[in-house]
C-alpha cells in the first residue's frame, strides 16, 4: 500500500507528538477566547470556577477549565451553547433515543468539512480509496452516522450508496449487484445482515465486501470476530458523539489495537469519574473531549461517560495520534445490581464465547427489595431443540459462566431463533424496571 492510499492526510496523521501538542495549544487558546466571547453559558461556568481566558496559555492548562455534561447541553437547549450567529450555521444534528430535551448540535460549513475529513481518514485507514464502493447503512437524518460517513466517502472519492438503515434484503441486493466493498453501519446491524445472508444461502465468497466500519454502539472483540467470519471482511471500529461532531472523532487502523483520535481537532483526557481528577496515560477512567476548532458548537472538556484507556504507544500503521481503547462501558449507564457493577459487554462476551449469537435482552427488576437479573438469549437454529432437559442443561452452563464473570446470579432463558426483536439502528440490550430514583 503506498503512502497516498495509506493515509488521507499524511501530514497530520503522522505528525510528531510534540508538534501536535504545539498545534493543540494554539487552537485551545483561540477556542477558549471564542467561547468566552460568544457563549454566556460557558463563560459563567468559567467565572464560577475563577478562570479567565488569560489563564489558559496552552494545552497544559486545560485542567483549569470546567467540565460540560449532557445535563448542561439539555439545560442550555436549544441555543445556549451556540457560538456562532445562526446565519453562519448550515446544519443541526441531534442525538437519538434521549428523553425530554434532546441534544442539538450546530455546524457551520467549515465544521462539516472538517468532520467529513475525519470520516475520510477512517475510510482510508480501513483500506478505502476512490476505487471502492462504500455502502452507508447508518441512519440518515438527525442521526450523525449516515451524514458523516456519507460525506467522508465523498471526500475519499468512493462511489457512495446511501442506503440508510432498514430494508435488509435490498441492502444485500445492493452489496452484491453494485459490488460494494466497504460497509458502514452499527455492529448489531452488520451481525443481522450477516445472519440474513447466511439464511439466504450466501457465504463470504458470494459478496464483494472487504471491510466494514462499525460504530455507534458498544461491541466486543468476540462480536467482531463473528462478523468477520460470517461476512469475510475486516471489521473496523469508529467512534464519535453527536455533541462533538459525530463518527470520526477516532477510528481504527489495520492494527485493530485501538482507535486513533484525530488530535489535530480533538483533545482527549481520562479522568476519575467520581472526583474529576485527570489520570495518567494508561489508566482506565472516563473519557473527556475538547473540540479544538469546531466553530458553531465548541464543547470544552465534555464528559462522554465512556470508560476507556488512552495510550501513545507506537502503532505499526505509522500514525502518531494517541489511541483510545474500545470503550469498556459507561459511567452513567453501568448497571449496579446487588451492589455489583455490571456492563452488558461482559454478558455479551460470555454468550459469544459459548457460541451464542449477539441477540439477547437483559431485564433488571427489583422484587421484595432485592435486585433480579434475567437474560433472554437466542439460540442458533442448530442449538434449537424441544428437548427440555437439553435446554435446561444449556441454561445451567450459561448461568455458571455468567456467575464466574459477573460474581452474581443471573436467570437465563434460552429462546427460539428470531424471538428477540432485531434492530436496524442501535440495539436495545437492557430494560431496567427498577424504580431507582
Short mmCIF file of C-alpha atoms in Angstrom, two decimals, residues 31 34 81-85 88-93 105-119 148 155 242-247 265-266 291-299:
data_model
loop_
_atom_site.label_atom_id
_atom_site.label_comp_id
_atom_site.label_asym_id
_atom_site.label_seq_id
_atom_site.Cartn_x
_atom_site.Cartn_y
_atom_site.Cartn_z
CA UNK A 31 -11.08 28.39 21.26
CA UNK A 34 -14.05 32.28 21.22
CA UNK A 81 -24.15 26.79 23.76
CA UNK A 82 -24.22 28.17 20.21
CA UNK A 83 -21.02 30.11 19.49
CA UNK A 84 -21.82 31.43 16.01
CA UNK A 85 -24.68 33.54 14.61
CA UNK A 88 -23.32 31.13 9.82
CA UNK A 89 -24.80 27.70 10.61
CA UNK A 90 -25.89 25.35 7.86
CA UNK A 91 -27.00 22.19 9.71
CA UNK A 92 -28.04 20.65 13.00
CA UNK A 93 -27.68 17.05 14.13
CA UNK A 105 -25.51 20.30 17.83
CA UNK A 106 -24.92 23.06 15.27
CA UNK A 107 -22.49 23.06 12.34
CA UNK A 108 -21.00 25.70 10.09
CA UNK A 109 -19.88 24.60 6.64
CA UNK A 110 -16.30 24.59 7.93
CA UNK A 111 -17.36 22.28 10.78
CA UNK A 112 -18.93 19.87 8.29
CA UNK A 113 -15.85 19.91 6.05
CA UNK A 114 -13.58 19.05 8.99
CA UNK A 115 -15.96 16.34 10.19
CA UNK A 116 -16.10 14.74 6.76
CA UNK A 117 -12.29 14.81 6.53
CA UNK A 118 -12.12 12.89 9.82
CA UNK A 119 -14.51 10.29 8.41
CA UNK A 148 -20.80 11.69 8.48
CA UNK A 155 -14.06 13.10 0.26
CA UNK A 242 -23.15 13.99 18.12
CA UNK A 243 -22.11 16.54 20.73
CA UNK A 244 -18.52 16.63 19.47
CA UNK A 245 -19.07 16.10 15.72
CA UNK A 246 -20.30 12.57 15.07
CA UNK A 247 -18.38 9.48 13.85
CA UNK A 265 -9.20 18.58 16.06
CA UNK A 266 -9.91 16.98 19.45
CA UNK A 291 -13.34 20.41 20.43
CA UNK A 292 -10.30 22.43 19.42
CA UNK A 293 -11.52 24.01 16.19
CA UNK A 294 -15.26 23.49 15.91
CA UNK A 295 -16.88 26.87 15.29
CA UNK A 296 -20.61 26.60 15.92
CA UNK A 297 -20.78 24.20 18.86
CA UNK A 298 -17.35 24.06 20.52
CA UNK A 299 -17.57 21.94 23.66
#
